[in-house]
mmCIF file of C-alpha atoms and ligand atoms in Angstrom:
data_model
loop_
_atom_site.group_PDB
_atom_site.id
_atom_site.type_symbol
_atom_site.label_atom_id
_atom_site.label_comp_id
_atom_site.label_asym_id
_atom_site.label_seq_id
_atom_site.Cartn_x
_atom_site.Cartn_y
_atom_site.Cartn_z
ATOM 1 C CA UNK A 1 219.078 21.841 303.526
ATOM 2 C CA UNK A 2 219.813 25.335 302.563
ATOM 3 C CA UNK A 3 219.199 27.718 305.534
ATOM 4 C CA UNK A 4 216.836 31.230 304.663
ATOM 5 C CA UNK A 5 216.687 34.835 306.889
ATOM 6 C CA UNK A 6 213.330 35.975 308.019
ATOM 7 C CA UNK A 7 213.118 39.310 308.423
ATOM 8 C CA UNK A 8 216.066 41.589 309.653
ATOM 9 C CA UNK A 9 216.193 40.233 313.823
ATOM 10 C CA UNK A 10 218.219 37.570 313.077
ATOM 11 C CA UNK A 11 215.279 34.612 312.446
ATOM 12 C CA UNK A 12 217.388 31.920 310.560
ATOM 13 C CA UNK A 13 215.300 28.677 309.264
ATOM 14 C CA UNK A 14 215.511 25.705 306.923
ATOM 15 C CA UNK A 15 214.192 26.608 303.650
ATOM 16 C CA UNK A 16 211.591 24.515 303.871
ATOM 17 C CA UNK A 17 209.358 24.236 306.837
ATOM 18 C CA UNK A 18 206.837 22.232 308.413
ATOM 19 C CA UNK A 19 202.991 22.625 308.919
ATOM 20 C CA UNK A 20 201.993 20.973 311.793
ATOM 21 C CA UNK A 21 198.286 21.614 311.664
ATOM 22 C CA UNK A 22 196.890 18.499 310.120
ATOM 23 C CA UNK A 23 197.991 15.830 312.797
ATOM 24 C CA UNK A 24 196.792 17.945 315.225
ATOM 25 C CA UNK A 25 193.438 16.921 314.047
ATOM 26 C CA UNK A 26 193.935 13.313 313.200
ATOM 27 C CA UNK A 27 192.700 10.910 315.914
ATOM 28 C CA UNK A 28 194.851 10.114 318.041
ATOM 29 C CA UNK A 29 195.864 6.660 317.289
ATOM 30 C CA UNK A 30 197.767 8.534 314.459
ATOM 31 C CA UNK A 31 200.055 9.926 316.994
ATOM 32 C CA UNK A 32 203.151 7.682 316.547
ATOM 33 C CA UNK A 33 202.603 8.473 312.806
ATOM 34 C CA UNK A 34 202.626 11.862 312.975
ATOM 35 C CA UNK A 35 205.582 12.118 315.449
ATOM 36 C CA UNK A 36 207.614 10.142 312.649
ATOM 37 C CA UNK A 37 206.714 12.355 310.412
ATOM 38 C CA UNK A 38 207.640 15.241 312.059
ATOM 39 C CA UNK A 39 211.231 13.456 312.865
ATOM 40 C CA UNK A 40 211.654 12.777 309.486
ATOM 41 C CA UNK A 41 211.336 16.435 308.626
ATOM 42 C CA UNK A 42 214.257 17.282 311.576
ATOM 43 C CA UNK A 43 216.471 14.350 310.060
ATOM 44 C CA UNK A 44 215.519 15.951 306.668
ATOM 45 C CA UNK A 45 217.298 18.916 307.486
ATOM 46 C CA UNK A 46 214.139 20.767 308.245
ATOM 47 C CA UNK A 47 214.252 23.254 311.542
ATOM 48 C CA UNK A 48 211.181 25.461 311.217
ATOM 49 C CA UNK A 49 207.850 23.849 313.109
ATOM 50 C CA UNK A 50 204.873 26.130 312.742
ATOM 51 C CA UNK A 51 201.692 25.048 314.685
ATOM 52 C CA UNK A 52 199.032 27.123 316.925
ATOM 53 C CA UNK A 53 196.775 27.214 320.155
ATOM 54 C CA UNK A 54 193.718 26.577 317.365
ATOM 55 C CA UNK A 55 195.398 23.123 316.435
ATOM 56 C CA UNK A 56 193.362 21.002 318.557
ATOM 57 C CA UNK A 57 193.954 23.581 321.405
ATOM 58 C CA UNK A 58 196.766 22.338 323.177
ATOM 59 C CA UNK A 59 196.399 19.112 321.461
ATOM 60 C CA UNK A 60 198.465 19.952 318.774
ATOM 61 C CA UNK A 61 201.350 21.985 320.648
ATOM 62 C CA UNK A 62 202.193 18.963 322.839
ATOM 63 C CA UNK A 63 202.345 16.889 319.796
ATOM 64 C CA UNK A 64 204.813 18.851 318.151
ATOM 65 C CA UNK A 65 206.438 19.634 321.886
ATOM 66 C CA UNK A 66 207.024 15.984 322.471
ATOM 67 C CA UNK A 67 207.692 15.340 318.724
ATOM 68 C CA UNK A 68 210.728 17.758 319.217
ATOM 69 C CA UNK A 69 211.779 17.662 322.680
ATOM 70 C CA UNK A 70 215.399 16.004 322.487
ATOM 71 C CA UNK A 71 216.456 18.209 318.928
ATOM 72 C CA UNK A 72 214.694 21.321 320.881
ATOM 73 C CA UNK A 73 217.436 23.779 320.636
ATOM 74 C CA UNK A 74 218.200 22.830 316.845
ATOM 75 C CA UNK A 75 214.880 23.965 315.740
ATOM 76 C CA UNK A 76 212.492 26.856 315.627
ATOM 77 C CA UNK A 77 209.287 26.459 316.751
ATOM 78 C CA UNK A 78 206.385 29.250 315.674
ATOM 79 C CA UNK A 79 202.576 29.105 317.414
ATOM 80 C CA UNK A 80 199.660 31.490 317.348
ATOM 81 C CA UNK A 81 196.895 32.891 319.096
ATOM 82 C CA UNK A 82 193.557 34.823 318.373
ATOM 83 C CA UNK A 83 191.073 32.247 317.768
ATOM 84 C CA UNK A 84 188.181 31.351 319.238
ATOM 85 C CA UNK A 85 186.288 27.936 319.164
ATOM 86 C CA UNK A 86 183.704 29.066 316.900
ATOM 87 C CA UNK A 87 186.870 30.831 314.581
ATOM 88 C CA UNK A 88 185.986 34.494 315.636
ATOM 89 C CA UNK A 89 188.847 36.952 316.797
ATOM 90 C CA UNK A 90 189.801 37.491 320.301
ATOM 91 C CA UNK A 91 193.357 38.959 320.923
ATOM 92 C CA UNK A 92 192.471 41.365 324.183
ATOM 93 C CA UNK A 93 195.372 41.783 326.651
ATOM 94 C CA UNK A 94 194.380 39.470 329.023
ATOM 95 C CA UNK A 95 193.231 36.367 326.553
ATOM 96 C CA UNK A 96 196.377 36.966 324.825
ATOM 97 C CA UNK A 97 198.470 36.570 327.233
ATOM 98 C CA UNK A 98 196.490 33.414 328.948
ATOM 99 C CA UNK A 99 197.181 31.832 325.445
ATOM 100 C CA UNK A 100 200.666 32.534 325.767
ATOM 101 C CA UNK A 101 201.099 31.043 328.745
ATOM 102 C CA UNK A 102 199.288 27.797 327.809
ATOM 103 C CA UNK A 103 201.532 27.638 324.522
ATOM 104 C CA UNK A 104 204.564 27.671 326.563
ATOM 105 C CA UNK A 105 203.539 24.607 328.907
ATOM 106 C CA UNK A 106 201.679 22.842 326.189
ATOM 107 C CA UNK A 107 205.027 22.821 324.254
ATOM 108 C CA UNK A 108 207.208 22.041 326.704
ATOM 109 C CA UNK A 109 209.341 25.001 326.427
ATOM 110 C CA UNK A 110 210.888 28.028 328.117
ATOM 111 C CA UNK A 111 210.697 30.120 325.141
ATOM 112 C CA UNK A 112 208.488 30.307 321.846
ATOM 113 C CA UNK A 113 210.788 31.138 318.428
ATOM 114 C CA UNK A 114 208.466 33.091 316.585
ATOM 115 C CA UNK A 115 205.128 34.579 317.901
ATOM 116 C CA UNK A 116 201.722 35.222 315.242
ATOM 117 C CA UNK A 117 199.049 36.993 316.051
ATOM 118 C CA UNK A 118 196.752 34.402 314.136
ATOM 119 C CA UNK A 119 194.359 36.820 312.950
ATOM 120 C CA UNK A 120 193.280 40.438 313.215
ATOM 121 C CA UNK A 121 190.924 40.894 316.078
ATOM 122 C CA UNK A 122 189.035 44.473 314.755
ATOM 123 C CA UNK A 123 188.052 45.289 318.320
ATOM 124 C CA UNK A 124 191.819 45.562 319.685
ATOM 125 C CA UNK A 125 194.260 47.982 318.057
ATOM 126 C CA UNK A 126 197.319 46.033 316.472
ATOM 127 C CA UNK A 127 199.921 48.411 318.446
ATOM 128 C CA UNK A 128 197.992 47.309 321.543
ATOM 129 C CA UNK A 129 197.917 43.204 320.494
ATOM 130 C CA UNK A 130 202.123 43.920 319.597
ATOM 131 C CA UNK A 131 202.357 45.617 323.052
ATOM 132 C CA UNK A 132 201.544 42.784 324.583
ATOM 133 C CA UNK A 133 203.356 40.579 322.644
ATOM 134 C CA UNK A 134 206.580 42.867 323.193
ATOM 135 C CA UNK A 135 206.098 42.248 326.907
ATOM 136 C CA UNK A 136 207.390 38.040 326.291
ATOM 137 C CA UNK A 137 209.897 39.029 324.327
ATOM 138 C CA UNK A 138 211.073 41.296 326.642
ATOM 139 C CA UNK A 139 210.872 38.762 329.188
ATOM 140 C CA UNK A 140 213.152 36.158 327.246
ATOM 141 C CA UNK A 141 209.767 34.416 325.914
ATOM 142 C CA UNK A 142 209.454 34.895 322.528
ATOM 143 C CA UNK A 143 212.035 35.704 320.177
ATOM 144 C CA UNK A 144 210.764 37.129 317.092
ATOM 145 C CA UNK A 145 207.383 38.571 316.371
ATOM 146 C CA UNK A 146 204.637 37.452 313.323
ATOM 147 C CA UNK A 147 201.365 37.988 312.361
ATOM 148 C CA UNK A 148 199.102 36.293 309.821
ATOM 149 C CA UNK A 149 196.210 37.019 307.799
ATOM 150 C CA UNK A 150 196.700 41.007 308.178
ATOM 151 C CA UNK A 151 196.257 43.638 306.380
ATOM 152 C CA UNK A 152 199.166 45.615 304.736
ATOM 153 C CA UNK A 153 197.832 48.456 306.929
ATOM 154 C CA UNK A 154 198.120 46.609 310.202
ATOM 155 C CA UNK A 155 201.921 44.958 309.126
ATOM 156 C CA UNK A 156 203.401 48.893 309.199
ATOM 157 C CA UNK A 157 201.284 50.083 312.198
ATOM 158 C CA UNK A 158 202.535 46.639 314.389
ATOM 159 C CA UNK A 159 206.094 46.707 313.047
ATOM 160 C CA UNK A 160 206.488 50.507 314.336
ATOM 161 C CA UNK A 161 205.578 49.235 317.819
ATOM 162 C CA UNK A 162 208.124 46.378 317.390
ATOM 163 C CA UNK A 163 210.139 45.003 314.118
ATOM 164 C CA UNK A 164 207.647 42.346 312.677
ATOM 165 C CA UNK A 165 210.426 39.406 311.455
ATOM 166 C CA UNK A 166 207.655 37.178 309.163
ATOM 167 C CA UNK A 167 204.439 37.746 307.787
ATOM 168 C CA UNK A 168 202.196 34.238 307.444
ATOM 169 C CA UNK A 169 200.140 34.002 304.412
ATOM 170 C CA UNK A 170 198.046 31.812 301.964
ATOM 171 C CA UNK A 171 200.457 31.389 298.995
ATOM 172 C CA UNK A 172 201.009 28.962 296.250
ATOM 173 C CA UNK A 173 200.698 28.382 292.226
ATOM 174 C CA UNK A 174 197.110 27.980 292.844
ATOM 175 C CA UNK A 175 196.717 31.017 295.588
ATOM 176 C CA UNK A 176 198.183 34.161 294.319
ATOM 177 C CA UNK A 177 196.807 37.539 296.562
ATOM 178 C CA UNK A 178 200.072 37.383 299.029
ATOM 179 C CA UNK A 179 201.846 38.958 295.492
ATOM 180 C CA UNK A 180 200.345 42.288 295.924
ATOM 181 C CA UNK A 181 201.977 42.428 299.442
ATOM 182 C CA UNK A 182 205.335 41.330 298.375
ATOM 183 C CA UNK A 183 207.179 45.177 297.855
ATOM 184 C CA UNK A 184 205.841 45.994 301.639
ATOM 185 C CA UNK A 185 207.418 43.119 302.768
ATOM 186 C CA UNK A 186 210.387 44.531 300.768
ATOM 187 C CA UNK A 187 210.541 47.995 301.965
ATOM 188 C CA UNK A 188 209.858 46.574 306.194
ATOM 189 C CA UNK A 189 212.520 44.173 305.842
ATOM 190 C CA UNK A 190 210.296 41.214 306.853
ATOM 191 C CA UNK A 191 210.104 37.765 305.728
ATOM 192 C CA UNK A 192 206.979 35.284 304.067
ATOM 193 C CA UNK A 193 205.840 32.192 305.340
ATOM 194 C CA UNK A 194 204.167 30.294 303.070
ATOM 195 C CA UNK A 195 200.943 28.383 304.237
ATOM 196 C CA UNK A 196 198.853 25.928 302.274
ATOM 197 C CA UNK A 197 201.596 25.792 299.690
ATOM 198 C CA UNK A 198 200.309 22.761 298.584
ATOM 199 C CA UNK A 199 196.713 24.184 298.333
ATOM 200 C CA UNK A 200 195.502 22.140 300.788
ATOM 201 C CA UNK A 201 196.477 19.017 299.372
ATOM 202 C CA UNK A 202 195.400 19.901 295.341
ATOM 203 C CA UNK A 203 199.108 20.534 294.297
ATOM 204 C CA UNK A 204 200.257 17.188 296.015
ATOM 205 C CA UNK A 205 198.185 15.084 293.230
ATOM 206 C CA UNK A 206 196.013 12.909 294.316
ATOM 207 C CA UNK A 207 193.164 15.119 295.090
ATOM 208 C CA UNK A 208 189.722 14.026 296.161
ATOM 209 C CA UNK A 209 186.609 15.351 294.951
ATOM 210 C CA UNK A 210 184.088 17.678 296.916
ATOM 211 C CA UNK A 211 181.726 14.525 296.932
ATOM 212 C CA UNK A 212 183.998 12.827 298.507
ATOM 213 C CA UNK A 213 185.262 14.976 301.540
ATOM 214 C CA UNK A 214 183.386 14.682 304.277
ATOM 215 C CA UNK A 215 180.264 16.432 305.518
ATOM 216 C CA UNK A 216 182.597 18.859 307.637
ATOM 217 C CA UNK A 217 185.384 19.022 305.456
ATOM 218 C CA UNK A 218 186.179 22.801 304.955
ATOM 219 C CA UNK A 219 187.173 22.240 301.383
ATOM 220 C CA UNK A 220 183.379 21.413 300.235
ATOM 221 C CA UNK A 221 183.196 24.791 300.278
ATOM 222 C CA UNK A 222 186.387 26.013 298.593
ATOM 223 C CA UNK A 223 185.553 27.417 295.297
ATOM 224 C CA UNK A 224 188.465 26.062 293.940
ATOM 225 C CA UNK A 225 186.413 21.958 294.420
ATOM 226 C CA UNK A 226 183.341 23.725 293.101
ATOM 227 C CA UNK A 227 182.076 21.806 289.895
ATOM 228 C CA UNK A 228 183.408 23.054 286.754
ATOM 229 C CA UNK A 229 186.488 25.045 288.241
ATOM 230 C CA UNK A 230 187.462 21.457 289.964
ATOM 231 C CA UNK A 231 187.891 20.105 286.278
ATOM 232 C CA UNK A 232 189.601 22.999 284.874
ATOM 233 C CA UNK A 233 191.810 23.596 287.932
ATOM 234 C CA UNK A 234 192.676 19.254 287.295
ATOM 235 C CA UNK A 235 193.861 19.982 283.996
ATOM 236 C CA UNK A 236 196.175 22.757 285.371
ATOM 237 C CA UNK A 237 197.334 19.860 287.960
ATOM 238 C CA UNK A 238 197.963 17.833 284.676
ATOM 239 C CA UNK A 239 200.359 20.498 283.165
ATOM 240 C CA UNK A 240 201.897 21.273 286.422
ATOM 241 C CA UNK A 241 202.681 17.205 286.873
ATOM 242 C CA UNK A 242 203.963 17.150 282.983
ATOM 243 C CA UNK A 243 206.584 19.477 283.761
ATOM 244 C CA UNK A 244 207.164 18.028 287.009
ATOM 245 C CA UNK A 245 207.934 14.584 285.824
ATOM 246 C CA UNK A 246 209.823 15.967 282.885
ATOM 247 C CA UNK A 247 212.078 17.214 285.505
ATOM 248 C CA UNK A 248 212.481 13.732 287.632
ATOM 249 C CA UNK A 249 210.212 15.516 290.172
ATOM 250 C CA UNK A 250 207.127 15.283 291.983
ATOM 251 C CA UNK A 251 203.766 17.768 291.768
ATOM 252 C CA UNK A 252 204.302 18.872 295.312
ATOM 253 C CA UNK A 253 208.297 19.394 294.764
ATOM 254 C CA UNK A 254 207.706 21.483 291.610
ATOM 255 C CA UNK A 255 205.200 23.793 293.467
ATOM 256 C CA UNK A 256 207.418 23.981 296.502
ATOM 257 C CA UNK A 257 210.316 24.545 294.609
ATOM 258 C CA UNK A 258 208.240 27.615 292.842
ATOM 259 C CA UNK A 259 207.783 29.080 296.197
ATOM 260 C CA UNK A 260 211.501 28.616 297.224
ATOM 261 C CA UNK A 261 212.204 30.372 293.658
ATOM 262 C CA UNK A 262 210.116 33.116 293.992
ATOM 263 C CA UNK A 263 212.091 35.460 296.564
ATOM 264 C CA UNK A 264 214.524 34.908 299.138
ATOM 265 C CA UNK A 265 212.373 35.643 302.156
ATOM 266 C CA UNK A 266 210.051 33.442 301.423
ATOM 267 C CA UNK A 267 209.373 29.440 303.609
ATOM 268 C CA UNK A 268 207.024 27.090 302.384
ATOM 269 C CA UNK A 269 205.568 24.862 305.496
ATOM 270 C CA UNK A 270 204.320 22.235 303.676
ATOM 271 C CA UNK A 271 201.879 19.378 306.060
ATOM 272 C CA UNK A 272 201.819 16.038 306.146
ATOM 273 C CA UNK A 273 201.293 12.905 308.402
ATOM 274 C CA UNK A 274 202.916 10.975 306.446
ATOM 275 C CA UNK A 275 206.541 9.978 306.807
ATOM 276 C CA UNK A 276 207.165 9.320 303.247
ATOM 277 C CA UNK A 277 205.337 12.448 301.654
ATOM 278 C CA UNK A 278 207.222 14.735 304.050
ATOM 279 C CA UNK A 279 210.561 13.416 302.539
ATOM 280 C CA UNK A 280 209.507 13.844 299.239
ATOM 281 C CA UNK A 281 207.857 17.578 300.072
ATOM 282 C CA UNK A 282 212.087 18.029 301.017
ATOM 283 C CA UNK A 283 213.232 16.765 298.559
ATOM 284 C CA UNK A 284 212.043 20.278 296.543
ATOM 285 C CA UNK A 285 214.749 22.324 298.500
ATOM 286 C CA UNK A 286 217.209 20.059 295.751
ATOM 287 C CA UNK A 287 215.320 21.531 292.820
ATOM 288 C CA UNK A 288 216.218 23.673 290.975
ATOM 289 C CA UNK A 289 213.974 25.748 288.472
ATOM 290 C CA UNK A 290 215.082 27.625 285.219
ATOM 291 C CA UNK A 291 213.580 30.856 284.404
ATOM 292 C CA UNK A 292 212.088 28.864 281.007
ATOM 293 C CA UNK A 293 210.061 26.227 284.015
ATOM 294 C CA UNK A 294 209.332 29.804 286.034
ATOM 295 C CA UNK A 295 207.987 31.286 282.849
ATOM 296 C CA UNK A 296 206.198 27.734 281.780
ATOM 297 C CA UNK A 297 204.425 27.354 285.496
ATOM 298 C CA UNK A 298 202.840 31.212 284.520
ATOM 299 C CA UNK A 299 201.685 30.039 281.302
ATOM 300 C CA UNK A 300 200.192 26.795 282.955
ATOM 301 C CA UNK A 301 198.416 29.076 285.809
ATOM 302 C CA UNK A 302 199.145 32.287 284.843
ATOM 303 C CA UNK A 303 196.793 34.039 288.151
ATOM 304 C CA UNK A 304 196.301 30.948 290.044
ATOM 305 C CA UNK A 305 193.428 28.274 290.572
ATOM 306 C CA UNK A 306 189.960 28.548 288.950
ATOM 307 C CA UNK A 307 188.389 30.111 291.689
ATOM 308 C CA UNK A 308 185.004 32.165 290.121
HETATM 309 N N1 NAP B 1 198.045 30.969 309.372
HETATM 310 C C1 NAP B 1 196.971 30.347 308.949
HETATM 311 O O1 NAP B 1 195.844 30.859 309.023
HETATM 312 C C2 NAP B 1 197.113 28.962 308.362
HETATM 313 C C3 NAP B 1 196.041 28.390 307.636
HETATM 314 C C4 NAP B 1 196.236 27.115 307.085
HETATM 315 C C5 NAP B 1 197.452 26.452 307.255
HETATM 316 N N2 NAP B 1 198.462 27.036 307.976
HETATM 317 C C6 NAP B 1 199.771 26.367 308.168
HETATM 318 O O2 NAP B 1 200.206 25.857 306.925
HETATM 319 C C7 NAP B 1 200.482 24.470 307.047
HETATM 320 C C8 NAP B 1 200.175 23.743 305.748
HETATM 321 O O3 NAP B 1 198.848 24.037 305.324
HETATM 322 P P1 NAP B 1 197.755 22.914 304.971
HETATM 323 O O4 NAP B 1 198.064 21.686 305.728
HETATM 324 O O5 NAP B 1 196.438 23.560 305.098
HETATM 325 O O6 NAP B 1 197.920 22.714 303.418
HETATM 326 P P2 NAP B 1 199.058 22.110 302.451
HETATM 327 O O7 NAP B 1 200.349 21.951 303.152
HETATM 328 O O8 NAP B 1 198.986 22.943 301.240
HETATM 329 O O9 NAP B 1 198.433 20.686 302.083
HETATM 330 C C9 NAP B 1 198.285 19.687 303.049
HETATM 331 C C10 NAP B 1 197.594 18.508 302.373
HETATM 332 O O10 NAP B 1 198.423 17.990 301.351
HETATM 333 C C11 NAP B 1 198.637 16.604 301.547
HETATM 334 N N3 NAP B 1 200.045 16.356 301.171
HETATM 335 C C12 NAP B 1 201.153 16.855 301.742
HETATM 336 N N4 NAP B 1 202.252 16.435 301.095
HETATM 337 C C13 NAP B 1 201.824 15.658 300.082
HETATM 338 C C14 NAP B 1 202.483 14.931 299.055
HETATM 339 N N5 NAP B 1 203.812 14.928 298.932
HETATM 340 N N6 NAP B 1 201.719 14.231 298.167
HETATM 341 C C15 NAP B 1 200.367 14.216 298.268
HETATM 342 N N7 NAP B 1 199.683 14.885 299.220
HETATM 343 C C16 NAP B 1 200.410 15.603 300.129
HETATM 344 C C17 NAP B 1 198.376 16.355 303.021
HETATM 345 O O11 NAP B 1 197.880 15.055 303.244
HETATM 346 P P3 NAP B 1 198.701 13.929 304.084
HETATM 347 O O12 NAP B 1 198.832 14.431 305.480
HETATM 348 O O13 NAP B 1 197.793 12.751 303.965
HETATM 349 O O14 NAP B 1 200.012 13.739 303.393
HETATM 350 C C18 NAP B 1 197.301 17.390 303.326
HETATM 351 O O15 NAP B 1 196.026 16.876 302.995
HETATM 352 C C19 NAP B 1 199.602 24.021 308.222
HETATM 353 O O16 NAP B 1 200.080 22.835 308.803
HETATM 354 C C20 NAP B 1 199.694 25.184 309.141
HETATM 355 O O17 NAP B 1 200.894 25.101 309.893
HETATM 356 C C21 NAP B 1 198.297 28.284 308.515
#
């Protein structure tokens, strides 16, 4: 698979990634599923893992840890902290580094690839959160430095206390906001990853309906499953799956091959469980798009999903 630079410290990945935040919530008789899956993606050609302490809080590192153990210096592996159990903030020195130190052992590792801040924590200054972050890298850690669902604001102030390599957000044909942040990313020199490419399993095809997720299921309350924009948003998945198949492709290759197109900088991390849907998620690093698909994908979805 074709290899992608994050940022300017030297953060070399596959250009296609893997999310390893859904099989950290499966039950755990999924295990051996989930570790194949995640093998397939290495014997894909895929060398970026992304996962986080909030993935089943340690559950979900030492899943991916094991998963990866014998291939561990071929790959990177990325984790976060900043969560809380009931999903507030919490990056103070002292948590942070607790977190970090539970990452490390959960994984299995000596050192952590890339290093997010998972979220903005308003009661700690960002240069204070990087500080601490510095202070692994500096010890041989944690090689490169991320944060996620920031503020442009927050991206220069933490990259002047140490270069930021990749900046993790929402983006996909259905989830568009991460385009207005693009030209900083430019001018700083640091790379995208891509989360929920697949909008959270809409843009992979078979999509369930809000009736049918379950009670706790997050997406029940996604606007994008509310009744009437969950039709109209289907008949954009229609389109989308036209000019997929026209193509000899899948749904969920067509809209990771749209991210891939986009820019240069940028690393979908698709997830999946499932062996064979993580080879065919790959299989988009082989597409290729023409402006006249680029320009018919705008057309289709011109701002994104039906979200009002
Ligand atoms: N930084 C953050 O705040 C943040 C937030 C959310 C996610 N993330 C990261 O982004 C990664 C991906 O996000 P995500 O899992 O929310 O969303 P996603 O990758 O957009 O979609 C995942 C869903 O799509 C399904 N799927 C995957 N490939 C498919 C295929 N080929 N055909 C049909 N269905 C397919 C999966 O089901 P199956 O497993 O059944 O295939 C799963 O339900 C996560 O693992 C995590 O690492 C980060």
């Amino acid at each position: 698979m074709q290899k992608r630079t994050l940022g300017e410290q030297g953060l070399t990945t596959s250009a296609i990634g893997y999310g390893a935040m859904r099989i950290a919530l499966l039950d755990e008789s999924q295990d051996r599923a989930s570790i194949a899956a995640i093998r397939r993606a290495y014997d894909d050609g895929v060398t970026h893992f992304d996962t986080a302490e909030l993935y089943g809080w340690g559950r979900g590192e030492r899943l991916l840890g094991t998963a990866l153990a014998s291939v561990r210096d071929q790959v990177t592996i990325a984790t976060k902290f900043g969560f809380t159990p009931s999903f507030t903030p919490n990056s103070r020195p002292d948590h942070v580094r607790e977190v970090i130190d539970n990452s490390l052992r959960h994984l299995g590792v000596d050192h952590i690839d890339v290093l997010y801040q998972h979220i903005d924590d308003p009661t700690v200054p960002v240069e204070e959160v990087v500080g601490v972050m510095k202070e692994y890298v500096d010890a041989g850690k944690v090689r490169f430095l991320g944060l996620s669902n920031t503020t442009p604001d927050n991206l220069r102030k933490a990259h002047a206390v140490h270069p930021i390599s990749v900046l993790q957000a929402e983006y996909s044909i259905f989830s568009r906001q991460s385009e207005a942040v693009l030209p900083l990313l430019e001018e700083l020199g640091i790379g995208l990853v891509a989360y929920a490419p697949l909008a959270r399993g809409f843009l992979g095809g078979a999509v369930t309906p809000r009736d049918a997720l379950d009670a706790g299921d997050f997406r029940r309350r996604s606007p994008w499953w509310a009744p009437g924009n969950f039709e109209a948003n289907l008949e954009i998945v229609d389109e989308l799956t036209a000019l997929a198949e026209s193509k000899g492709a899948t749904l969920s290759q067509l809209s990771l091959a749209w991210l891939v197109a986009r820019r240069p900088y940028i690393v979908p991390i698709p997830g999946s469980g499932n062996a064979e849907r993580v080879t065919q998620n790959n299989g988009a690093a082989r597409l290729e798009l023409t402006a006249d698909d680029l320009a018919h994908i705008d057309r289709i979805a011109p701002t994104g999903a039906h979200a009002n």
